[in-house]
Every structure is written in C-alpha cells, then in structure tokens.
mmCIF file of C-alpha atoms and ligand atoms in Angstrom:
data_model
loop_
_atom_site.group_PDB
_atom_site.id
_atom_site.type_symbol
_atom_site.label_atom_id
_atom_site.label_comp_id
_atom_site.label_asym_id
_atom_site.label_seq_id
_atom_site.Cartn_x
_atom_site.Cartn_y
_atom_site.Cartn_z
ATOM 1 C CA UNK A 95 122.842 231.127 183.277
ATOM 2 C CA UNK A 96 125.658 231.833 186.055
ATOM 3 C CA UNK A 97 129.025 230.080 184.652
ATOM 4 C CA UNK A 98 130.845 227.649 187.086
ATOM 5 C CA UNK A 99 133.255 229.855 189.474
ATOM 6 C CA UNK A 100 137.026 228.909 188.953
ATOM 7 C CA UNK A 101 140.227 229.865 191.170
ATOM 8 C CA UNK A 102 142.434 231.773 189.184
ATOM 9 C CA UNK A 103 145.555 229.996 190.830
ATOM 10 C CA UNK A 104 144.126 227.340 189.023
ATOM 11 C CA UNK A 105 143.840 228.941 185.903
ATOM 12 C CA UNK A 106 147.449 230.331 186.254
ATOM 13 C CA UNK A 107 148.976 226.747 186.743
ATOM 14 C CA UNK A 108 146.904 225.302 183.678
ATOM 15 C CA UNK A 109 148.294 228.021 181.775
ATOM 16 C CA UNK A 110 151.829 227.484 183.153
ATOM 17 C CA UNK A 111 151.436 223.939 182.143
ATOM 18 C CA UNK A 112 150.678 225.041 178.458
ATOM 19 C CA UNK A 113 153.782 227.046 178.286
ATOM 20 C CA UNK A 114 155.473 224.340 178.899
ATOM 21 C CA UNK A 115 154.264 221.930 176.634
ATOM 22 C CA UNK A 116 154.646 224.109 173.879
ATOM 23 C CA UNK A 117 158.137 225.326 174.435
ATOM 24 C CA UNK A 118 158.985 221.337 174.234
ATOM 25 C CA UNK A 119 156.828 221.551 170.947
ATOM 26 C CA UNK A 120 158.703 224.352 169.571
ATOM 27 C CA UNK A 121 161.325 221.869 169.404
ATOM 28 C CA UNK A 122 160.058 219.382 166.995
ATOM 29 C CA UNK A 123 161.488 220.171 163.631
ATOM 30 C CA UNK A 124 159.207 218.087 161.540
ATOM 31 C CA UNK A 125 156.160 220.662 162.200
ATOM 32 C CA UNK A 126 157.075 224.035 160.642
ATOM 33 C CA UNK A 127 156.659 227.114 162.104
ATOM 34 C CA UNK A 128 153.392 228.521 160.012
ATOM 35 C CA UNK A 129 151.614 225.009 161.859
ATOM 36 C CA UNK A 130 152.885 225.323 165.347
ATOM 37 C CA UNK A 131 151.784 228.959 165.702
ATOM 38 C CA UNK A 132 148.385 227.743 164.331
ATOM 39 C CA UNK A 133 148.543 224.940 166.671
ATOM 40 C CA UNK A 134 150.081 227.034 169.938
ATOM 41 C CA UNK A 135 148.453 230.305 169.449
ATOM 42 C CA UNK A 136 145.455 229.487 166.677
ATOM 43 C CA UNK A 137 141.830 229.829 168.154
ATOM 44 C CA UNK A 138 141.739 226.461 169.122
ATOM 45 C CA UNK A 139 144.854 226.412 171.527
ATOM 46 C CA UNK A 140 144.963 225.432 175.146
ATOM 47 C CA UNK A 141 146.171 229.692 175.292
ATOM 48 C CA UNK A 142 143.399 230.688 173.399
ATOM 49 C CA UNK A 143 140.935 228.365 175.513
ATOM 50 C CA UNK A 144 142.750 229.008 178.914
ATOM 51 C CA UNK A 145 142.557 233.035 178.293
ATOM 52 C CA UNK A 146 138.963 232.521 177.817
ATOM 53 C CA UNK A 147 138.594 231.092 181.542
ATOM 54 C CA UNK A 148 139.649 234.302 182.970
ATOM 55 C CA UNK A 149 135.732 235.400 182.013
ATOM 56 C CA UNK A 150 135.193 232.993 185.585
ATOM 57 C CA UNK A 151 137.917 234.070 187.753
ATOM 58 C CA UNK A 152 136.705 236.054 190.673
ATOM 59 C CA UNK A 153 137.361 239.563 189.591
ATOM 60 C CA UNK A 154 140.148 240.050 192.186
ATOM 61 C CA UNK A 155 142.394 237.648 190.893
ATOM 62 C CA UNK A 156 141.806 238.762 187.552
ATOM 63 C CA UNK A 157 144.420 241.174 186.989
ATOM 64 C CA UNK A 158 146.989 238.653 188.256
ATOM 65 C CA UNK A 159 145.804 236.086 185.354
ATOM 66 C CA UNK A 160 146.176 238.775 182.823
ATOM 67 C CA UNK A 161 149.472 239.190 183.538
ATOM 68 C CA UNK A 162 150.079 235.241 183.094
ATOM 69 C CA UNK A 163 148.392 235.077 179.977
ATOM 70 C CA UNK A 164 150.353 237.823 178.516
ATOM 71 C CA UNK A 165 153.926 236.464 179.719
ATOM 72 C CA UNK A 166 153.030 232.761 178.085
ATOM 73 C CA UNK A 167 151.936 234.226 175.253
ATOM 74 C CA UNK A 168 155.413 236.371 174.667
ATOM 75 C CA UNK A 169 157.410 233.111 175.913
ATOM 76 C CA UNK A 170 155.547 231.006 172.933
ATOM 77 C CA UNK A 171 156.395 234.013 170.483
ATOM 78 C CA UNK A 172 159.804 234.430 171.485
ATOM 79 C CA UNK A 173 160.253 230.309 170.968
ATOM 80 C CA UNK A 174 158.741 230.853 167.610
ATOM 81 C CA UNK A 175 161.067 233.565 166.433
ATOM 82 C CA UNK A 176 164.089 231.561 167.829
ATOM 83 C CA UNK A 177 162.982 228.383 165.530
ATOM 84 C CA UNK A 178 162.710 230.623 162.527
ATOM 85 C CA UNK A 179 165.613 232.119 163.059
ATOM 86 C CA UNK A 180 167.462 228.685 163.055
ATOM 87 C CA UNK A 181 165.647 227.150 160.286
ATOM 88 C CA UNK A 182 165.631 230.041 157.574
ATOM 89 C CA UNK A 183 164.491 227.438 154.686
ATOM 90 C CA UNK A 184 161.178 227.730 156.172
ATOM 91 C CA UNK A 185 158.737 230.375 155.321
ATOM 92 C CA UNK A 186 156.145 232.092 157.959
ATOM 93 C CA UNK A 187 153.891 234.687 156.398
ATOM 94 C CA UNK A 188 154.161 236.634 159.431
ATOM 95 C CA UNK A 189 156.905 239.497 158.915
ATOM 96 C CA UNK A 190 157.646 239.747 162.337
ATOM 97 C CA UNK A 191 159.674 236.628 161.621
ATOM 98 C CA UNK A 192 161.921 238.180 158.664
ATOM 99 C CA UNK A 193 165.651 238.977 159.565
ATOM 100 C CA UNK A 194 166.778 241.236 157.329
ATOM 101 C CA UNK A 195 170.420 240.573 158.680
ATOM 102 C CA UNK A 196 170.345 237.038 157.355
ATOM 103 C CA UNK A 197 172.726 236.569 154.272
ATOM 104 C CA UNK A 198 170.538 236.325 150.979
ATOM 105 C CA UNK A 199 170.104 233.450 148.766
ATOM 106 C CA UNK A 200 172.093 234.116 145.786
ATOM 107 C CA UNK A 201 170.498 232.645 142.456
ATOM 108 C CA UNK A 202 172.906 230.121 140.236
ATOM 109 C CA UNK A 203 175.139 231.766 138.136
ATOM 110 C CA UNK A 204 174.260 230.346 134.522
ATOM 111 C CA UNK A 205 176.792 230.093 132.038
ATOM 112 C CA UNK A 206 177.196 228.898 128.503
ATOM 113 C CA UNK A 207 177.404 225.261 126.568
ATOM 114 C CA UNK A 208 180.867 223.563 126.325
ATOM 115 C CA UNK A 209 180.020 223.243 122.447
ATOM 116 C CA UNK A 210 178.811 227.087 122.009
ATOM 117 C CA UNK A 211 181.815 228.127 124.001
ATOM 118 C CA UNK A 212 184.031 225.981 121.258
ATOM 119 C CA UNK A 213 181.609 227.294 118.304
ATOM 120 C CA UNK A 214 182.575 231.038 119.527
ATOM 121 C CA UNK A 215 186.223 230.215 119.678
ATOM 122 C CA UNK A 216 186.693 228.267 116.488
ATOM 123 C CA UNK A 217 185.103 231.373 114.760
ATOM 124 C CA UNK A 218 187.580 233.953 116.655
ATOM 125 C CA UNK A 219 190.619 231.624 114.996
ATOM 126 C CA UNK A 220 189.242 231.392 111.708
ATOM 127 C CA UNK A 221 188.060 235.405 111.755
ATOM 128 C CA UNK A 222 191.999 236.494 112.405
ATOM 129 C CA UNK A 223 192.590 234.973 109.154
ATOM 130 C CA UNK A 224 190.004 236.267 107.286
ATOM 131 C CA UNK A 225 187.410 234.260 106.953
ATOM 132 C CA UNK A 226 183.680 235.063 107.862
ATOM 133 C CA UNK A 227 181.098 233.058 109.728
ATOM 134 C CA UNK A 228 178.128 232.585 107.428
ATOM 135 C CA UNK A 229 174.818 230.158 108.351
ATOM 136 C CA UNK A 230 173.037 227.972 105.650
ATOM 137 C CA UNK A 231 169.998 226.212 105.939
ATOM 138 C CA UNK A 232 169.903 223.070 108.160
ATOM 139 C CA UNK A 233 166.563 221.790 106.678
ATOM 140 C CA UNK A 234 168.036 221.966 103.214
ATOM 141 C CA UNK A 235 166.630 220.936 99.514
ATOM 142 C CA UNK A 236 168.401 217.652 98.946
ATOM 143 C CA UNK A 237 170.253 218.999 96.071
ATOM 144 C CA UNK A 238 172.755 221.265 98.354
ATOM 145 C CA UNK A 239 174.088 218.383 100.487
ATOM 146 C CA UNK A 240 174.119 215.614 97.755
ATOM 147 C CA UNK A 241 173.833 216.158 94.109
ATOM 148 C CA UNK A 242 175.538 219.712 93.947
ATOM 149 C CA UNK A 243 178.280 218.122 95.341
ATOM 150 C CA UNK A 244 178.760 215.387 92.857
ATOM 151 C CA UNK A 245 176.620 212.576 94.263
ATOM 152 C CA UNK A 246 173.788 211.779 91.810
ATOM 153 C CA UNK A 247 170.652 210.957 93.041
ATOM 154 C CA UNK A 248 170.993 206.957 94.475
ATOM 155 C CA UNK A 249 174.552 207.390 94.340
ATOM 156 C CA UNK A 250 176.007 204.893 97.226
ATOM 157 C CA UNK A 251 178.277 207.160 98.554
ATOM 158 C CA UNK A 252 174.728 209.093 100.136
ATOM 159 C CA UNK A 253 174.305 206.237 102.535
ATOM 160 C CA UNK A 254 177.133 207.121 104.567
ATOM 161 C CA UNK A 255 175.542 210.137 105.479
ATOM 162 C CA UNK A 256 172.818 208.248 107.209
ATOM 163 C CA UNK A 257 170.079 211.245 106.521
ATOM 164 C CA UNK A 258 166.762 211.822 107.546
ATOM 165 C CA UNK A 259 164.728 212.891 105.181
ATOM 166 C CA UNK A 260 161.281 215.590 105.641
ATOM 167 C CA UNK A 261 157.926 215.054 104.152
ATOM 168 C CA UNK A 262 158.217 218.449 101.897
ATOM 169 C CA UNK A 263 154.370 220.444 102.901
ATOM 170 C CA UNK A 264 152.387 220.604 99.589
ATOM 171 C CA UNK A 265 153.692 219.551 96.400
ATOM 172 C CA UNK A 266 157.257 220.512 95.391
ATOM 173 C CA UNK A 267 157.336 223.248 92.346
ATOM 174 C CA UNK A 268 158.743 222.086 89.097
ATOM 175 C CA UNK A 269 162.351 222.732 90.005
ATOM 176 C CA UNK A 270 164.379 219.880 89.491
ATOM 177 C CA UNK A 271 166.838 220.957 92.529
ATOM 178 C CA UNK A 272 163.621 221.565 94.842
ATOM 179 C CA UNK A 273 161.828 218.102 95.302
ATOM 180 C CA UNK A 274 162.898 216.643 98.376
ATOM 181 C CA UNK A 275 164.061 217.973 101.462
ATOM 182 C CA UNK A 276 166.701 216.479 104.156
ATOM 183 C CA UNK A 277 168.275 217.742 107.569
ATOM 184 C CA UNK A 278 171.415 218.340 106.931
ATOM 185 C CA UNK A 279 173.451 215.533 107.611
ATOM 186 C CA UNK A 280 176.543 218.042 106.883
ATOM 187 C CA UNK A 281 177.686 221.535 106.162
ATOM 188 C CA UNK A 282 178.714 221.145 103.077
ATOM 189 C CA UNK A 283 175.093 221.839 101.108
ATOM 190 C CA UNK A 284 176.840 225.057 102.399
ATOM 191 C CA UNK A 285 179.392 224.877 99.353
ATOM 192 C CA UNK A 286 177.107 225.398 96.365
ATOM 193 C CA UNK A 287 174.547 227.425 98.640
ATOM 194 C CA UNK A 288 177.977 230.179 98.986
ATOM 195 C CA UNK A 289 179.341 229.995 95.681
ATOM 196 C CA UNK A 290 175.549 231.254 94.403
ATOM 197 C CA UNK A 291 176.092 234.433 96.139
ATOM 198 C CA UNK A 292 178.518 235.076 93.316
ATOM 199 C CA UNK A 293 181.166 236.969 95.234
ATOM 200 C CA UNK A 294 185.023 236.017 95.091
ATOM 201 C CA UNK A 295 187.088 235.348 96.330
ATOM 202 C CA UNK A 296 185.162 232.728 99.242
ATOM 203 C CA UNK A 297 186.407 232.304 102.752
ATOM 204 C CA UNK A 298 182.950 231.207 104.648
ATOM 205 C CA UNK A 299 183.366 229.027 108.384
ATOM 206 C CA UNK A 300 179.830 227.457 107.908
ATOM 207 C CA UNK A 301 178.506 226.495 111.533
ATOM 208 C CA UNK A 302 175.441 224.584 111.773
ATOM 209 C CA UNK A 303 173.697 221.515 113.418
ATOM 210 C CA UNK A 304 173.605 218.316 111.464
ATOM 211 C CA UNK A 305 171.239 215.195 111.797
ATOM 212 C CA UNK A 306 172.412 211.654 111.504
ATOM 213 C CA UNK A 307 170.271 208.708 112.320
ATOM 214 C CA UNK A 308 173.734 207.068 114.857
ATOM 215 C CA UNK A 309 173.541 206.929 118.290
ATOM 216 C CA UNK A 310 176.351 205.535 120.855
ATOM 217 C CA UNK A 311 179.408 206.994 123.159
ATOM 218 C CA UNK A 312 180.881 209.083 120.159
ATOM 219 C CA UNK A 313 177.649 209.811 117.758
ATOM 220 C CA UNK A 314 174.405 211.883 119.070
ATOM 221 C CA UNK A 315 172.058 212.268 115.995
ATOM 222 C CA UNK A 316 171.839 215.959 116.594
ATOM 223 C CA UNK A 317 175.599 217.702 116.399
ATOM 224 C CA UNK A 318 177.304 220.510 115.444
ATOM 225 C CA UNK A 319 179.586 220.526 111.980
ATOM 226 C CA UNK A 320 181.991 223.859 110.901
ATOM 227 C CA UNK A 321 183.125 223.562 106.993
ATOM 228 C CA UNK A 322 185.684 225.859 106.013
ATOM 229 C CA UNK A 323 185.403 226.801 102.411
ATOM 230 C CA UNK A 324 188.173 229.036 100.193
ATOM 231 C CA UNK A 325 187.934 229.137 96.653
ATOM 232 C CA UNK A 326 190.172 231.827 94.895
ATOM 233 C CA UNK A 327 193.008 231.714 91.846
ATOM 234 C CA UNK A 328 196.085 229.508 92.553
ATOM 235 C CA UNK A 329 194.513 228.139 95.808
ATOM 236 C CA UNK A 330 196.869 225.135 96.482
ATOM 237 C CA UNK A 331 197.453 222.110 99.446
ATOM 238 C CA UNK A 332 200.076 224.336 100.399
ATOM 239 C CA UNK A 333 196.916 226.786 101.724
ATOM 240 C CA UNK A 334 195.253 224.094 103.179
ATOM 241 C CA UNK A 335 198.195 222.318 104.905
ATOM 242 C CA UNK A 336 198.735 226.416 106.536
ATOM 243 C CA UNK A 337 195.457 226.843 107.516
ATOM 244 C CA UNK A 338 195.012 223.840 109.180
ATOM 245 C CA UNK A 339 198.388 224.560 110.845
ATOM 246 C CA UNK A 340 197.398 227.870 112.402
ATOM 247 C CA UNK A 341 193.886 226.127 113.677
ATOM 248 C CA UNK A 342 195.645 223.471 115.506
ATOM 249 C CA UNK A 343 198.117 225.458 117.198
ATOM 250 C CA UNK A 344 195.720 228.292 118.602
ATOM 251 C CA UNK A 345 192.409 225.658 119.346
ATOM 252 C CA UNK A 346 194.452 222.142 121.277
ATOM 253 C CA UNK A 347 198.038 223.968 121.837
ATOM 254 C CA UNK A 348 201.617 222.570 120.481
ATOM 255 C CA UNK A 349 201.462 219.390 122.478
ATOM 256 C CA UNK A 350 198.323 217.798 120.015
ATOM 257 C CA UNK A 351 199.505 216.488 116.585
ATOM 258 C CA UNK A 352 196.800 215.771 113.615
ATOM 259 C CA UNK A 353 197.623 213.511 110.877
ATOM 260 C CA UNK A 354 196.163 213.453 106.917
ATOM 261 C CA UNK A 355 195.349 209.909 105.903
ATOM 262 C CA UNK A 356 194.287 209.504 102.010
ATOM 263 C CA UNK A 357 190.351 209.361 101.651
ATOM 264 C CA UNK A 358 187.530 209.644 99.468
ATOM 265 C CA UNK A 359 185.351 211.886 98.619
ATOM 266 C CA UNK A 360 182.588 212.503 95.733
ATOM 267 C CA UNK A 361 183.126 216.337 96.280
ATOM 268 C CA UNK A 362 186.710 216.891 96.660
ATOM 269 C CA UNK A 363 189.940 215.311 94.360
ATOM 270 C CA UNK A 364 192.476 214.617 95.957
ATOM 271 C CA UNK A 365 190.318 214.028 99.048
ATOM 272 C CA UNK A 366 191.794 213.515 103.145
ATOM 273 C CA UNK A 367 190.489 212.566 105.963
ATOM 274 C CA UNK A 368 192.151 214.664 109.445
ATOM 275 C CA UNK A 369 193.327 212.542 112.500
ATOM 276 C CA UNK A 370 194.028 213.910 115.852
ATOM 277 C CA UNK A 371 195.939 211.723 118.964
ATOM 278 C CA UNK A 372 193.296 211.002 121.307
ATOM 279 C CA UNK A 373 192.503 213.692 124.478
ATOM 280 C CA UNK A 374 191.931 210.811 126.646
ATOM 281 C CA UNK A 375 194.990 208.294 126.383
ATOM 282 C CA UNK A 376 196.951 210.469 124.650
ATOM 283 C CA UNK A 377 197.705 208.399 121.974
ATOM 284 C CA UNK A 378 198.051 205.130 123.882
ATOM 285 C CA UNK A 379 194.744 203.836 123.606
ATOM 286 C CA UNK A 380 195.326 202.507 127.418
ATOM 287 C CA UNK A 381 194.001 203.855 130.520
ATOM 288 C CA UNK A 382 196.232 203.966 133.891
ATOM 289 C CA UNK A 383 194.272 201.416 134.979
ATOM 290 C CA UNK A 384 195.359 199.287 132.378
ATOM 291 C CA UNK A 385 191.352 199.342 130.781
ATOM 292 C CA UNK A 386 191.762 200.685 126.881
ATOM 293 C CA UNK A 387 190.435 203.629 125.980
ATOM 294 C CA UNK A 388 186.754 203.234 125.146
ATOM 295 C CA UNK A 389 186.470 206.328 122.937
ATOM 296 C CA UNK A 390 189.160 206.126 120.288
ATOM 297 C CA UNK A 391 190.772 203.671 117.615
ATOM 298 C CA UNK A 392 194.003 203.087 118.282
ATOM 299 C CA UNK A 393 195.025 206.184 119.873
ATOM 300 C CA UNK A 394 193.464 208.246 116.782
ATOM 301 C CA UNK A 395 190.582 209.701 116.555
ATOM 302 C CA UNK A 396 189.001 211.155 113.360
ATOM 303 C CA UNK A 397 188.183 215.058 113.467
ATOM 304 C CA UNK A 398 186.319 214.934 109.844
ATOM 305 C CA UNK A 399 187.120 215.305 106.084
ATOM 306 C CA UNK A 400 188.765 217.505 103.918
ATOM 307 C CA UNK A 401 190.094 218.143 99.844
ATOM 308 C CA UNK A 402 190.272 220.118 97.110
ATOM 309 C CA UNK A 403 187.162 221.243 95.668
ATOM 310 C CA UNK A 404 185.939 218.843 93.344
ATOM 311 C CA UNK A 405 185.666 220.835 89.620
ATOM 312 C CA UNK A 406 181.880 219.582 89.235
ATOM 313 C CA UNK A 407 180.821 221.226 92.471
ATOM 314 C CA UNK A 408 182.851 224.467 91.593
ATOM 315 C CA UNK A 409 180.573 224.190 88.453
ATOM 316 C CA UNK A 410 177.701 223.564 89.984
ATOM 317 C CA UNK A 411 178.328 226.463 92.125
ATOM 318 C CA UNK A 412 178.571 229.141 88.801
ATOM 319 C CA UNK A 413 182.250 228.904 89.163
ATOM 320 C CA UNK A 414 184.953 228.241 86.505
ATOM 321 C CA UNK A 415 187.247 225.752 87.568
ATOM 322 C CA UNK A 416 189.932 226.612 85.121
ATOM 323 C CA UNK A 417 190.313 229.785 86.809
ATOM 324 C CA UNK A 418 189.683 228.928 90.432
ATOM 325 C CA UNK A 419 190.654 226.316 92.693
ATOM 326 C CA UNK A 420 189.664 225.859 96.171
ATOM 327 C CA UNK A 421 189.826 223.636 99.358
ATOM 328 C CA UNK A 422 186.997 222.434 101.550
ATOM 329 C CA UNK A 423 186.866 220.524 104.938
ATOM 330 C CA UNK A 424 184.242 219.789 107.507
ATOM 331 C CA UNK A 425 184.725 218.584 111.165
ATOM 332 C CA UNK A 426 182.564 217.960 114.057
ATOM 333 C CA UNK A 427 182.206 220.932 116.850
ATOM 334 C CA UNK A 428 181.612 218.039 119.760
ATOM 335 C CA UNK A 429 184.768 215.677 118.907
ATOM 336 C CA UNK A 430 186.754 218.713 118.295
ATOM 337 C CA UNK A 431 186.445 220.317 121.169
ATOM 338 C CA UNK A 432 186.557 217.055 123.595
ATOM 339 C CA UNK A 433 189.764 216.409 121.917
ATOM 340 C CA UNK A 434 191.009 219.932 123.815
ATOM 341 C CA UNK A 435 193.259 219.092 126.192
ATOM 342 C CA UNK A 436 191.755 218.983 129.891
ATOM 343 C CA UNK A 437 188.033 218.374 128.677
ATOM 344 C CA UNK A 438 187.934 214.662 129.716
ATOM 345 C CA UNK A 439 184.820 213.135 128.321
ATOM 346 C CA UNK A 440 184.614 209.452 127.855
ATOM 347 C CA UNK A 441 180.853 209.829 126.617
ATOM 348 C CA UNK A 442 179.684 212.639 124.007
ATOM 349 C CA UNK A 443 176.148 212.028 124.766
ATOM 350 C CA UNK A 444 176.618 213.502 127.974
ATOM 351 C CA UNK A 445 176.482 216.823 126.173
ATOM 352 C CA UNK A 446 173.118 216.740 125.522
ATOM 353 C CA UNK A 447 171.516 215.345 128.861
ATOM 354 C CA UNK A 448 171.324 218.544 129.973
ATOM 355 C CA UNK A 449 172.592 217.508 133.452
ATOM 356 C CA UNK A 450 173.409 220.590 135.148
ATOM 357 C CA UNK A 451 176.019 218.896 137.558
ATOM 358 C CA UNK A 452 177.436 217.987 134.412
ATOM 359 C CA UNK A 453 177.132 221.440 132.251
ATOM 360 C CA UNK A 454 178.289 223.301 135.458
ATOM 361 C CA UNK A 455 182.244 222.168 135.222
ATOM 362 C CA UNK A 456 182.707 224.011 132.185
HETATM 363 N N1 LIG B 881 181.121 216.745 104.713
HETATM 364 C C1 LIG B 881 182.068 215.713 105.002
HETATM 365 C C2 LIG B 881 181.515 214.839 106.122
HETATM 366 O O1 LIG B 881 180.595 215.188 106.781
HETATM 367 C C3 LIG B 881 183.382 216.282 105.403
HETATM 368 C C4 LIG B 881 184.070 217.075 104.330
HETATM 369 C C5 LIG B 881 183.878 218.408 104.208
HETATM 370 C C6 LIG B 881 184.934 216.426 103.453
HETATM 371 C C7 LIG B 881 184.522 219.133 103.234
HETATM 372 C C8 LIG B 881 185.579 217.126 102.481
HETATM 373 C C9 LIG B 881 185.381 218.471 102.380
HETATM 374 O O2 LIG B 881 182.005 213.744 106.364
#
C-alpha cells in the first residue's frame, strides 16, 4: 500500500509550528525538565511524529526537511539546557545537563548540644583543680541513691525525689542492698558507689542523666546532674566555700553572684541549698516589657544542693568518719548552664525538642 504523498513545505511549517510551541512550553516551571523532554522529544512528540512524515515527502525536498528537523530538534535541546541551567534544584538523568561550574551544595555543618558543650566545660574547671570525671550507674540498685545515703527505706524525705522505679528481670539475689532498682533520680548513689573503690583521698565530678517524673518550663523528666564529691582529713566549709568560688568565677564570669540558704538534707549535716540571680531578669524578676519573669522566683533561681558529708553515708561508704570529713553537692547541667550569661532560654524543654532551628544558635 502506496502512503498518501505530502509537500514537504508543509511538513517544514508543521514542524516550525512545533518549535514553537515547545519553546513557549519550556517556559512553564511547574513541569520539570526530565517530563518536558519526554513530552517534546519522547516517541510520542509532534518531532518525533513530524520526522516520521519525511518517509512521504517527494524525495527532492527531502534533504531540505532533514535539515529542519535537525535545527528544531537542537533549538528544543538548547531550551532544555537553558531551563536546567536556571533551575539547578531539579535533577535530569541526562549528563549532558550537568554544569560542573555550578557552586556545590555544601552539607550542614553539625555541631554539638548546648548541655554536652556545658558537661565538657564544667569538667575542664573542675579537672584544673584536681578532681576527676568518673560515671556511675544511672539505672542504679535503690540502695545507692536512698538508703546508703541515710534515707531508710519509706523514709519521707524519698518522695521528693519523685523516682521511677524498674521492674528488676528475674528475681533479685539475697542481697539486702540488691532488691529493687530505680533511675537515678540523682548523682549522688554516686557517693557510696566511689567511696567502695576504697581509694583516698576522693575528688570524683559525677556526670550523669537523672529521671524525675516533673514536667513544665523548668523540669524535663530526663536531665543531666554533676555531684562533686571530696572526702579527705580536715576537709572543712572553708574547702567548699573555695571550690565553689573558683567554679563560679570561670563557668558565669564576675558579674553572677550565688547565694547559700540553710537546707536539709538526710545525707549531708550541716546541709545548703546554692542560689544563683536569675540569667533572664537579672535579678529583677521583671521583663522590659514590664511582664515578670516566668522562669525564676523572685529573681533567684536554685542551682541544687550541697553539705558536709553526712557521717552515716561516710560509713556506709567503708569510711571512718572520725578520720575523714568531706563535702558533697549536686546541681543540674540544664539550669546551670541557662543561667550563663547570654544563653536566653525562657523554656528548658526546648532542649530536648530536638528543633534544629533551635539547636543551631549554639
Ligand atoms: N542530690 C541532691 C538533689 O538532687 C543534691 C545534693 C547533692 C545535696 C549533694 C547535697 C549534697 O537535690
């Protein structure tokens, strides 16, 4: 069967027609470019259909269609490599499309926690005076955290600590110190745990997570605790007064102030609790815009506890307390290091939401 004849001036304005309409396609940015060379150059294109016509031109004019085809089809390309050129976000699998002179896409630079970045520097201060970073358990035999450290079992004083406590796997051993098992709801089960190493004198900086069931803008249940423990001969208030001293100068800087307020304590005698003025109102407990100050009390806010050693726990701990005295004192990582001047956070849960807009400003 003879196919129909067809002019190939005919042909050649069809074509003409279809470079047209595609250069005007080219355009629209809501088709990428992988689709419109499907859709402009695929099988099924009016190029790939008109190209086929030439088959029907009279021979003569054949050569002279060619040459059309040929110049359409490098017109369409050319529009194709201009679009992804200007739209680099979109990929084409064809790597005649790549400019290697385009800048790269650099990945984001990662960088560490505000809290481990306070964890690292609070060890640095306490390391220049001597003391060592140890770790304890954080899922810790109830004994460490409570009874060593002179609160019998339903004591009331354990309620403050608000603990969870762990199904133990199996049946606890006869031990009497080994039958139920917490998270730590403090660092201080590191006390006895470091005295049963049986070296003197002790100057641990205990870092750890600990677990309270409290949750609003200045409590997450999950936080971070350091306890700084020295126990040696003639260890006096004097030490601890010093040491506290050299902390607070090198970690918030000589314009922050603490203050010791009287406290209690089953584990220490006499026991203190350590006040700092607050990082946001500086002590005010207004805001310039007259609003008060949602995260402190009255200007103060409290870093954590701290004491003497209580003689019962140096006991419990294989040490004589005739001979040795020591001092003990546990604050939180978070509230510490939002009390640093220029960290501005009205909302310590906002550590933990692991919103990278957020973690990225420090
Ligand atoms: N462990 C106490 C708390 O979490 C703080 C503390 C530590 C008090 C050491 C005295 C000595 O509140």
């Amino acid at each position: 069967m003879t196919e129909e004849i067809i002019s190939g001036s005919n042909v050649i304005s069809l074509l003409l027609l279809a470079q047209e309409e595609a250069l005007s396609l080219i355009k629209d940015t809501s088709k990428s470019v992988e689709e419109l060379k499907l859709l402009l150059m695929g099988s099924k294109s009016d190029l790939a259909r008109l190209t086929k016509q030439i088959s029907r031109v009279p021979k003569e004019e054949r050569q002279q269609v060619g040459v059309i085809v040929s110049q359409v089809k490098q017109s369409i390309e050319q529009g194709l490599e201009a679009r992804a050129a200007s739209h680099p976000g979109q990929k084409t699998k064809n790597t005649t499309f790549l400019d290697i002179t385009m800048p790269g896409e650099r990945p984001p630079n990662g960088n560490l926690h505000l809290v481990t970045q306070a964890i690292m520097e609070i060890t640095r201060i306490f390391e220049r005076i001597g003391f060592t970073r140890v770790r304890h358990p954080e899922v810790d035999w109830d004994w460490y955290p409570f009874e060593s450290l002179n609160m019998p079992t339903n004591h009331p004083a354990r309620d403050e600590w608000e603990t969870f406590f762990l199904e133990y796997p199996g049946k606890p051993g006869k031990d009497p110190h080994k039958q139920k098992m917490v998270l730590t709801p403090h660092t201080s089960n590191g006390q006895v745990r470091e005295m049963e190493k049986g070296e003197l004198p002790i100057r641990m900086i205990n870092i750890a997570k600990c677990y309270r069931r409290q949750i609003d803008v200045s409590h997450t249940p999950m936080f971070h605790q350091f306890e700084g423990l020295y126990v040696d001969r003639n260890v006096s208030i004097g030490n601890l007064k010093g040491v506290f001293d050299h902390f607070v100068k090198q970690f918030f800087g000589a314009s922050r102030v603490t203050r010791l307020r009287p406290f209690h304590f089953q584990f220490t005698e006499p026991s203190f609790e350590v006040d700092i003025n607050c990082g946001i109102c500086l002590g005010t407990s207004k805001l310039e815009d007259g609003s008060t100050c949602k995260l402190c009390k009255a200007g103060w806010l409290e870093l954590g506890g701290a004491g003497m050693v209580h003689p019962v726990v140096l006991r419990n701990g294989g040490i004589d307390p005739d001979v040795y005295s020591g001092f003990a004192f546990g604050w939180g990582i978070e509230r510490t290091s939002m009390m640093k001047s220029g960290t501005k956070l009205d909302d310590i849960r906002l550590l933990y939401s692991n919103d990278v807009r957020f973690l990225q400003q420090f």
